[in-house]
JSON list of C-alpha atoms and ligand atoms in Angstrom, two decimals:
[
{"chain": "E", "resi": 141, "resn": "UNK", "atom": "CA", "xyz": [0.00, 0.00, 0.00]},
{"chain": "E", "resi": 142, "resn": "UNK", "atom": "CA", "xyz": [1.34, 3.39, -0.98]},
{"chain": "E", "resi": 143, "resn": "UNK", "atom": "CA", "xyz": [2.75, 5.77, 1.61]},
{"chain": "E", "resi": 144, "resn": "UNK", "atom": "CA", "xyz": [3.01, 9.56, 1.31]},
{"chain": "E", "resi": 145, "resn": "UNK", "atom": "CA", "xyz": [6.01, 11.34, 2.81]},
{"chain": "E", "resi": 146, "resn": "UNK", "atom": "CA", "xyz": [6.21, 15.14, 2.80]},
{"chain": "E", "resi": 147, "resn": "UNK", "atom": "CA", "xyz": [9.65, 16.20, 1.63]},
{"chain": "E", "resi": 148, "resn": "UNK", "atom": "CA", "xyz": [10.14, 19.08, 4.04]},
{"chain": "E", "resi": 149, "resn": "UNK", "atom": "CA", "xyz": [8.63, 17.74, 7.25]},
{"chain": "E", "resi": 150, "resn": "UNK", "atom": "CA", "xyz": [9.15, 14.00, 6.53]},
{"chain": "E", "resi": 151, "resn": "UNK", "atom": "CA", "xyz": [5.62, 13.55, 7.90]},
{"chain": "E", "resi": 152, "resn": "UNK", "atom": "CA", "xyz": [3.86, 10.42, 6.66]},
{"chain": "E", "resi": 153, "resn": "UNK", "atom": "CA", "xyz": [0.36, 9.59, 5.48]},
{"chain": "E", "resi": 154, "resn": "UNK", "atom": "CA", "xyz": [-0.32, 5.85, 5.66]},
{"chain": "E", "resi": 155, "resn": "UNK", "atom": "CA", "xyz": [-3.30, 3.58, 4.98]},
{"chain": "E", "resi": 156, "resn": "UNK", "atom": "CA", "xyz": [-4.95, 3.12, 1.59]},
{"chain": "E", "resi": 157, "resn": "UNK", "atom": "CA", "xyz": [-7.94, 5.29, 2.46]},
{"chain": "E", "resi": 158, "resn": "UNK", "atom": "CA", "xyz": [-5.84, 8.18, 3.83]},
{"chain": "E", "resi": 159, "resn": "UNK", "atom": "CA", "xyz": [-3.41, 8.04, 0.91]},
{"chain": "E", "resi": 160, "resn": "UNK", "atom": "CA", "xyz": [-6.25, 7.95, -1.63]},
{"chain": "E", "resi": 161, "resn": "UNK", "atom": "CA", "xyz": [-8.01, 10.86, 0.08]},
{"chain": "E", "resi": 162, "resn": "UNK", "atom": "CA", "xyz": [-4.89, 13.04, 0.15]},
{"chain": "E", "resi": 163, "resn": "UNK", "atom": "CA", "xyz": [-4.06, 12.32, -3.48]},
{"chain": "E", "resi": 164, "resn": "UNK", "atom": "CA", "xyz": [-7.66, 12.98, -4.50]},
{"chain": "E", "resi": 165, "resn": "UNK", "atom": "CA", "xyz": [-7.46, 16.35, -2.76]},
{"chain": "E", "resi": 166, "resn": "UNK", "atom": "CA", "xyz": [-4.50, 17.11, -5.06]},
{"chain": "E", "resi": 167, "resn": "UNK", "atom": "CA", "xyz": [-6.39, 15.93, -8.16]},
{"chain": "E", "resi": 168, "resn": "UNK", "atom": "CA", "xyz": [-4.32, 12.75, -8.46]},
{"chain": "E", "resi": 169, "resn": "UNK", "atom": "CA", "xyz": [-5.89, 9.35, -9.18]},
{"chain": "E", "resi": 170, "resn": "UNK", "atom": "CA", "xyz": [-4.75, 6.53, -6.89]},
{"chain": "E", "resi": 171, "resn": "UNK", "atom": "CA", "xyz": [-6.08, 2.98, -6.94]},
{"chain": "E", "resi": 172, "resn": "UNK", "atom": "CA", "xyz": [-5.02, -0.31, -5.37]},
{"chain": "E", "resi": 173, "resn": "UNK", "atom": "CA", "xyz": [-5.60, -3.43, -7.48]},
{"chain": "E", "resi": 174, "resn": "UNK", "atom": "CA", "xyz": [-5.57, -7.00, -6.17]},
{"chain": "E", "resi": 175, "resn": "UNK", "atom": "CA", "xyz": [-2.01, -8.15, -6.82]},
{"chain": "E", "resi": 176, "resn": "UNK", "atom": "CA", "xyz": [-2.53, -11.61, -5.33]},
{"chain": "E", "resi": 177, "resn": "UNK", "atom": "CA", "xyz": [-3.91, -12.73, -8.71]},
{"chain": "E", "resi": 178, "resn": "UNK", "atom": "CA", "xyz": [-0.39, -12.46, -10.09]},
{"chain": "E", "resi": 179, "resn": "UNK", "atom": "CA", "xyz": [1.78, -15.48, -9.39]},
{"chain": "E", "resi": 180, "resn": "UNK", "atom": "CA", "xyz": [4.96, -17.18, -10.58]},
{"chain": "E", "resi": 181, "resn": "UNK", "atom": "CA", "xyz": [6.95, -15.64, -13.41]},
{"chain": "E", "resi": 182, "resn": "UNK", "atom": "CA", "xyz": [4.19, -13.10, -14.10]},
{"chain": "E", "resi": 183, "resn": "UNK", "atom": "CA", "xyz": [5.17, -11.59, -10.77]},
{"chain": "E", "resi": 184, "resn": "UNK", "atom": "CA", "xyz": [8.83, -12.51, -10.45]},
{"chain": "E", "resi": 185, "resn": "UNK", "atom": "CA", "xyz": [10.42, -12.43, -13.92]},
{"chain": "E", "resi": 186, "resn": "UNK", "atom": "CA", "xyz": [12.27, -9.29, -14.98]},
{"chain": "E", "resi": 187, "resn": "UNK", "atom": "CA", "xyz": [12.84, -10.66, -18.46]},
{"chain": "E", "resi": 188, "resn": "UNK", "atom": "CA", "xyz": [9.58, -9.55, -19.96]},
{"chain": "E", "resi": 189, "resn": "UNK", "atom": "CA", "xyz": [8.93, -11.14, -23.34]},
{"chain": "E", "resi": 190, "resn": "UNK", "atom": "CA", "xyz": [6.03, -9.82, -25.43]},
{"chain": "E", "resi": 191, "resn": "UNK", "atom": "CA", "xyz": [4.03, -12.92, -24.36]},
{"chain": "E", "resi": 192, "resn": "UNK", "atom": "CA", "xyz": [4.74, -12.34, -20.67]},
{"chain": "E", "resi": 193, "resn": "UNK", "atom": "CA", "xyz": [3.91, -8.64, -21.03]},
{"chain": "E", "resi": 194, "resn": "UNK", "atom": "CA", "xyz": [0.54, -9.49, -22.54]},
{"chain": "E", "resi": 195, "resn": "UNK", "atom": "CA", "xyz": [-0.18, -12.13, -19.90]},
{"chain": "E", "resi": 196, "resn": "UNK", "atom": "CA", "xyz": [0.47, -9.62, -17.08]},
{"chain": "E", "resi": 197, "resn": "UNK", "atom": "CA", "xyz": [-1.64, -6.95, -18.75]},
{"chain": "E", "resi": 198, "resn": "UNK", "atom": "CA", "xyz": [-4.46, -9.47, -19.26]},
{"chain": "E", "resi": 199, "resn": "UNK", "atom": "CA", "xyz": [-4.59, -10.21, -15.50]},
{"chain": "E", "resi": 200, "resn": "UNK", "atom": "CA", "xyz": [-5.52, -6.57, -14.91]},
{"chain": "E", "resi": 201, "resn": "UNK", "atom": "CA", "xyz": [-7.53, -6.22, -18.12]},
{"chain": "E", "resi": 202, "resn": "UNK", "atom": "CA", "xyz": [-10.78, -5.21, -16.44]},
{"chain": "E", "resi": 203, "resn": "UNK", "atom": "CA", "xyz": [-9.17, -2.54, -14.27]},
{"chain": "E", "resi": 204, "resn": "UNK", "atom": "CA", "xyz": [-7.15, -1.14, -17.19]},
{"chain": "E", "resi": 205, "resn": "UNK", "atom": "CA", "xyz": [-10.27, -1.05, -19.37]},
{"chain": "E", "resi": 206, "resn": "UNK", "atom": "CA", "xyz": [-12.33, 0.76, -16.75]},
{"chain": "E", "resi": 207, "resn": "UNK", "atom": "CA", "xyz": [-9.63, 3.36, -16.03]},
{"chain": "E", "resi": 208, "resn": "UNK", "atom": "CA", "xyz": [-8.90, 3.85, -19.73]},
{"chain": "E", "resi": 209, "resn": "UNK", "atom": "CA", "xyz": [-12.58, 4.39, -20.52]},
{"chain": "E", "resi": 210, "resn": "UNK", "atom": "CA", "xyz": [-12.77, 7.01, -17.76]},
{"chain": "E", "resi": 211, "resn": "UNK", "atom": "CA", "xyz": [-9.56, 8.87, -18.70]},
{"chain": "E", "resi": 212, "resn": "UNK", "atom": "CA", "xyz": [-9.23, 8.24, -22.45]},
{"chain": "E", "resi": 213, "resn": "UNK", "atom": "CA", "xyz": [-6.13, 6.06, -22.21]},
{"chain": "E", "resi": 214, "resn": "UNK", "atom": "CA", "xyz": [-5.28, 4.14, -25.39]},
{"chain": "E", "resi": 215, "resn": "UNK", "atom": "CA", "xyz": [-2.43, 1.70, -24.83]},
{"chain": "E", "resi": 216, "resn": "UNK", "atom": "CA", "xyz": [-0.20, 0.05, -22.27]},
{"chain": "E", "resi": 217, "resn": "UNK", "atom": "CA", "xyz": [3.12, -1.71, -21.93]},
{"chain": "E", "resi": 218, "resn": "UNK", "atom": "CA", "xyz": [5.46, -2.88, -19.18]},
{"chain": "E", "resi": 219, "resn": "UNK", "atom": "CA", "xyz": [8.68, -1.27, -18.03]},
{"chain": "E", "resi": 220, "resn": "UNK", "atom": "CA", "xyz": [11.31, -3.00, -15.90]},
{"chain": "E", "resi": 221, "resn": "UNK", "atom": "CA", "xyz": [14.21, -1.40, -14.07]},
{"chain": "E", "resi": 222, "resn": "UNK", "atom": "CA", "xyz": [16.66, -3.31, -11.92]},
{"chain": "E", "resi": 223, "resn": "UNK", "atom": "CA", "xyz": [20.35, -3.61, -11.10]},
{"chain": "E", "resi": 224, "resn": "UNK", "atom": "CA", "xyz": [20.60, -5.64, -14.33]},
{"chain": "E", "resi": 225, "resn": "UNK", "atom": "CA", "xyz": [19.35, -2.70, -16.45]},
{"chain": "E", "resi": 226, "resn": "UNK", "atom": "CA", "xyz": [22.38, -1.34, -18.37]},
{"chain": "E", "resi": 227, "resn": "UNK", "atom": "CA", "xyz": [23.33, 2.11, -17.07]},
{"chain": "E", "resi": 228, "resn": "UNK", "atom": "CA", "xyz": [20.67, 2.05, -14.35]},
{"chain": "E", "resi": 229, "resn": "UNK", "atom": "CA", "xyz": [22.42, 4.55, -12.04]},
{"chain": "E", "resi": 230, "resn": "UNK", "atom": "CA", "xyz": [22.87, 7.04, -14.92]},
{"chain": "E", "resi": 231, "resn": "UNK", "atom": "CA", "xyz": [19.23, 6.58, -15.87]},
{"chain": "E", "resi": 232, "resn": "UNK", "atom": "CA", "xyz": [18.14, 7.31, -12.32]},
{"chain": "E", "resi": 233, "resn": "UNK", "atom": "CA", "xyz": [20.18, 10.53, -12.31]},
{"chain": "E", "resi": 234, "resn": "UNK", "atom": "CA", "xyz": [18.19, 11.60, -15.39]},
{"chain": "E", "resi": 235, "resn": "UNK", "atom": "CA", "xyz": [14.87, 10.52, -13.87]},
{"chain": "E", "resi": 236, "resn": "UNK", "atom": "CA", "xyz": [15.26, 12.74, -10.77]},
{"chain": "E", "resi": 237, "resn": "UNK", "atom": "CA", "xyz": [15.20, 15.91, -12.87]},
{"chain": "E", "resi": 238, "resn": "UNK", "atom": "CA", "xyz": [11.91, 17.67, -12.22]},
{"chain": "E", "resi": 239, "resn": "UNK", "atom": "CA", "xyz": [9.62, 17.68, -15.25]},
{"chain": "E", "resi": 240, "resn": "UNK", "atom": "CA", "xyz": [6.03, 17.43, -16.44]},
{"chain": "E", "resi": 241, "resn": "UNK", "atom": "CA", "xyz": [4.20, 15.86, -19.35]},
{"chain": "E", "resi": 242, "resn": "UNK", "atom": "CA", "xyz": [1.32, 17.11, -21.47]},
{"chain": "E", "resi": 243, "resn": "UNK", "atom": "CA", "xyz": [-0.44, 13.81, -20.69]},
{"chain": "E", "resi": 244, "resn": "UNK", "atom": "CA", "xyz": [-1.06, 11.87, -17.50]},
{"chain": "E", "resi": 245, "resn": "UNK", "atom": "CA", "xyz": [1.79, 9.58, -16.39]},
{"chain": "E", "resi": 246, "resn": "UNK", "atom": "CA", "xyz": [0.16, 6.33, -15.27]},
{"chain": "E", "resi": 247, "resn": "UNK", "atom": "CA", "xyz": [2.01, 3.55, -13.47]},
{"chain": "E", "resi": 248, "resn": "UNK", "atom": "CA", "xyz": [0.78, 0.32, -11.90]},
{"chain": "E", "resi": 249, "resn": "UNK", "atom": "CA", "xyz": [3.39, -1.42, -9.77]},
{"chain": "E", "resi": 250, "resn": "UNK", "atom": "CA", "xyz": [3.51, -5.14, -10.54]},
{"chain": "E", "resi": 251, "resn": "UNK", "atom": "CA", "xyz": [6.63, -5.88, -8.50]},
{"chain": "E", "resi": 252, "resn": "UNK", "atom": "CA", "xyz": [9.35, -3.95, -6.69]},
{"chain": "E", "resi": 253, "resn": "UNK", "atom": "CA", "xyz": [8.97, -0.35, -5.54]},
{"chain": "E", "resi": 254, "resn": "UNK", "atom": "CA", "xyz": [9.08, 3.16, -6.95]},
{"chain": "E", "resi": 255, "resn": "UNK", "atom": "CA", "xyz": [8.84, 6.74, -5.70]},
{"chain": "E", "resi": 256, "resn": "UNK", "atom": "CA", "xyz": [7.18, 9.64, -7.46]},
{"chain": "E", "resi": 257, "resn": "UNK", "atom": "CA", "xyz": [8.04, 12.98, -5.91]},
{"chain": "E", "resi": 258, "resn": "UNK", "atom": "CA", "xyz": [5.25, 15.38, -6.82]},
{"chain": "E", "resi": 259, "resn": "UNK", "atom": "CA", "xyz": [4.83, 19.13, -6.50]},
{"chain": "E", "resi": 260, "resn": "UNK", "atom": "CA", "xyz": [1.30, 19.23, -5.11]},
{"chain": "E", "resi": 261, "resn": "UNK", "atom": "CA", "xyz": [-0.89, 20.81, -7.80]},
{"chain": "E", "resi": 262, "resn": "UNK", "atom": "CA", "xyz": [-3.04, 22.40, -5.12]},
{"chain": "E", "resi": 263, "resn": "UNK", "atom": "CA", "xyz": [-0.47, 23.94, -2.79]},
{"chain": "E", "resi": 264, "resn": "UNK", "atom": "CA", "xyz": [2.98, 23.47, -4.40]},
{"chain": "E", "resi": 265, "resn": "UNK", "atom": "CA", "xyz": [4.04, 21.33, -1.42]},
{"chain": "E", "resi": 266, "resn": "UNK", "atom": "CA", "xyz": [6.42, 18.54, -2.44]},
{"chain": "E", "resi": 267, "resn": "UNK", "atom": "CA", "xyz": [5.65, 14.99, -1.34]},
{"chain": "E", "resi": 268, "resn": "UNK", "atom": "CA", "xyz": [6.92, 11.49, -2.14]},
{"chain": "E", "resi": 269, "resn": "UNK", "atom": "CA", "xyz": [4.45, 8.80, -3.11]},
{"chain": "E", "resi": 270, "resn": "UNK", "atom": "CA", "xyz": [6.16, 5.52, -2.28]},
{"chain": "E", "resi": 271, "resn": "UNK", "atom": "CA", "xyz": [4.52, 2.81, -4.38]},
{"chain": "E", "resi": 272, "resn": "UNK", "atom": "CA", "xyz": [4.37, -0.91, -3.72]},
{"chain": "E", "resi": 273, "resn": "UNK", "atom": "CA", "xyz": [2.93, -3.85, -5.71]},
{"chain": "E", "resi": 274, "resn": "UNK", "atom": "CA", "xyz": [-0.76, -3.28, -6.39]},
{"chain": "E", "resi": 275, "resn": "UNK", "atom": "CA", "xyz": [-0.53, 0.52, -6.35]},
{"chain": "E", "resi": 276, "resn": "UNK", "atom": "CA", "xyz": [-1.64, 2.58, -9.35]},
{"chain": "E", "resi": 277, "resn": "UNK", "atom": "CA", "xyz": [-1.02, 6.30, -9.70]},
{"chain": "E", "resi": 278, "resn": "UNK", "atom": "CA", "xyz": [-1.92, 8.72, -12.45]},
{"chain": "E", "resi": 279, "resn": "UNK", "atom": "CA", "xyz": [0.27, 11.83, -12.21]},
{"chain": "E", "resi": 280, "resn": "UNK", "atom": "CA", "xyz": [-1.86, 14.43, -13.99]},
{"chain": "E", "resi": 281, "resn": "UNK", "atom": "CA", "xyz": [-0.68, 16.24, -17.13]},
{"chain": "E", "resi": 282, "resn": "UNK", "atom": "CA", "xyz": [1.28, 19.43, -16.34]},
{"chain": "E", "resi": 283, "resn": "UNK", "atom": "CA", "xyz": [2.00, 18.31, -12.76]},
{"chain": "E", "resi": 284, "resn": "UNK", "atom": "CA", "xyz": [5.68, 18.69, -11.88]},
{"chain": "E", "resi": 285, "resn": "UNK", "atom": "CA", "xyz": [7.33, 15.49, -10.64]},
{"chain": "E", "resi": 286, "resn": "UNK", "atom": "CA", "xyz": [10.28, 13.13, -10.80]},
{"chain": "E", "resi": 287, "resn": "UNK", "atom": "CA", "xyz": [10.74, 9.39, -10.29]},
{"chain": "E", "resi": 288, "resn": "UNK", "atom": "CA", "xyz": [13.26, 7.19, -8.55]},
{"chain": "E", "resi": 289, "resn": "UNK", "atom": "CA", "xyz": [13.66, 3.70, -7.14]},
{"chain": "E", "resi": 290, "resn": "UNK", "atom": "CA", "xyz": [13.87, 2.76, -3.47]},
{"chain": "E", "resi": 291, "resn": "UNK", "atom": "CA", "xyz": [16.90, 0.97, -2.01]},
{"chain": "E", "resi": 292, "resn": "UNK", "atom": "CA", "xyz": [15.34, -2.23, -3.36]},
{"chain": "E", "resi": 293, "resn": "UNK", "atom": "CA", "xyz": [16.52, -0.96, -6.75]},
{"chain": "E", "resi": 294, "resn": "UNK", "atom": "CA", "xyz": [13.91, -2.74, -8.83]},
{"chain": "E", "resi": 295, "resn": "UNK", "atom": "CA", "xyz": [10.49, -2.16, -10.27]},
{"chain": "E", "resi": 296, "resn": "UNK", "atom": "CA", "xyz": [8.23, -3.83, -12.81]},
{"chain": "E", "resi": 297, "resn": "UNK", "atom": "CA", "xyz": [5.34, -1.59, -13.78]},
{"chain": "E", "resi": 298, "resn": "UNK", "atom": "CA", "xyz": [2.51, -1.35, -16.29]},
{"chain": "E", "resi": 299, "resn": "UNK", "atom": "CA", "xyz": [2.56, 2.01, -18.08]},
{"chain": "E", "resi": 300, "resn": "UNK", "atom": "CA", "xyz": [-0.75, 3.25, -19.47]},
{"chain": "E", "resi": 301, "resn": "UNK", "atom": "CA", "xyz": [-0.74, 5.95, -22.14]},
{"chain": "E", "resi": 302, "resn": "UNK", "atom": "CA", "xyz": [-3.11, 8.42, -23.74]},
{"chain": "E", "resi": 303, "resn": "UNK", "atom": "CA", "xyz": [-0.96, 8.32, -26.86]},
{"chain": "E", "resi": 304, "resn": "UNK", "atom": "CA", "xyz": [2.56, 6.97, -26.72]},
{"chain": "E", "resi": 305, "resn": "UNK", "atom": "CA", "xyz": [4.02, 9.67, -28.96]},
{"chain": "E", "resi": 306, "resn": "UNK", "atom": "CA", "xyz": [2.81, 12.53, -26.80]},
{"chain": "E", "resi": 307, "resn": "UNK", "atom": "CA", "xyz": [4.45, 11.26, -23.64]},
{"chain": "E", "resi": 308, "resn": "UNK", "atom": "CA", "xyz": [7.70, 13.20, -23.35]},
{"chain": "E", "resi": 309, "resn": "UNK", "atom": "CA", "xyz": [9.38, 14.91, -20.41]},
{"chain": "E", "resi": 310, "resn": "UNK", "atom": "CA", "xyz": [9.28, 18.73, -20.40]},
{"chain": "E", "resi": 311, "resn": "UNK", "atom": "CA", "xyz": [11.93, 20.02, -18.00]},
{"chain": "E", "resi": 312, "resn": "UNK", "atom": "CA", "xyz": [11.17, 23.75, -18.28]},
{"chain": "E", "resi": 313, "resn": "UNK", "atom": "CA", "xyz": [8.34, 24.66, -15.90]},
{"chain": "E", "resi": 314, "resn": "UNK", "atom": "CA", "xyz": [7.76, 27.97, -17.66]},
{"chain": "E", "resi": 315, "resn": "UNK", "atom": "CA", "xyz": [6.40, 25.99, -20.63]},
{"chain": "E", "resi": 316, "resn": "UNK", "atom": "CA", "xyz": [3.22, 25.14, -18.69]},
{"chain": "E", "resi": 317, "resn": "UNK", "atom": "CA", "xyz": [0.39, 27.15, -20.29]},
{"chain": "E", "resi": 318, "resn": "UNK", "atom": "CA", "xyz": [-1.22, 29.60, -17.86]},
{"chain": "E", "resi": 319, "resn": "UNK", "atom": "CA", "xyz": [-4.59, 27.84, -18.00]},
{"chain": "E", "resi": 320, "resn": "UNK", "atom": "CA", "xyz": [-2.95, 24.50, -17.05]},
{"chain": "E", "resi": 321, "resn": "UNK", "atom": "CA", "xyz": [-0.85, 25.80, -14.18]},
{"chain": "E", "resi": 322, "resn": "UNK", "atom": "CA", "xyz": [-3.29, 24.49, -11.54]},
{"chain": "E", "resi": 323, "resn": "UNK", "atom": "CA", "xyz": [-5.59, 21.53, -11.85]},
{"chain": "E", "resi": 324, "resn": "UNK", "atom": "CA", "xyz": [-7.80, 22.66, -8.99]},
{"chain": "S", "resi": 247, "resn": "FE2", "atom": "FE1", "xyz": [7.47, 11.75, -15.72]}
]
């Protein structure tokens, strides 16, 4: 279950309900899907063949369909990061640069752990969302954030896209159009 940690105070918000409520207050979608349905290599393997990718996505087909219908998402794939990923430490240095996207960034944690640090769209207060297996987050378009791994140094996640081509990192905050600067 995800945990929220405020960057400045290190204060925590724990418990699915509390986490979901706080994220909702910031205009961020959070869901927790039943991960116990995923067993064996679907859960454990970090060598994701196209067949394995499809099998994992199929397990959560209903949830993905419902969310996609609600938010207009079009496609999905699986990303894996681990100590075996070539250049992982360099990649992580790149990932911690604050940025936004013009589309939602949606991640469902299949295995491992990940941390999104988000500049709260409502109050500009920075907080970490520490994600564990079963957690889904949709970081809204134009919301400033960055991503990193925990000390576990591995994550396997489903990415869900509005359109794959449009999903690029924009590092310059001044490029956020005035009417998109706040979601609330
Ligand atoms: Fe991002």
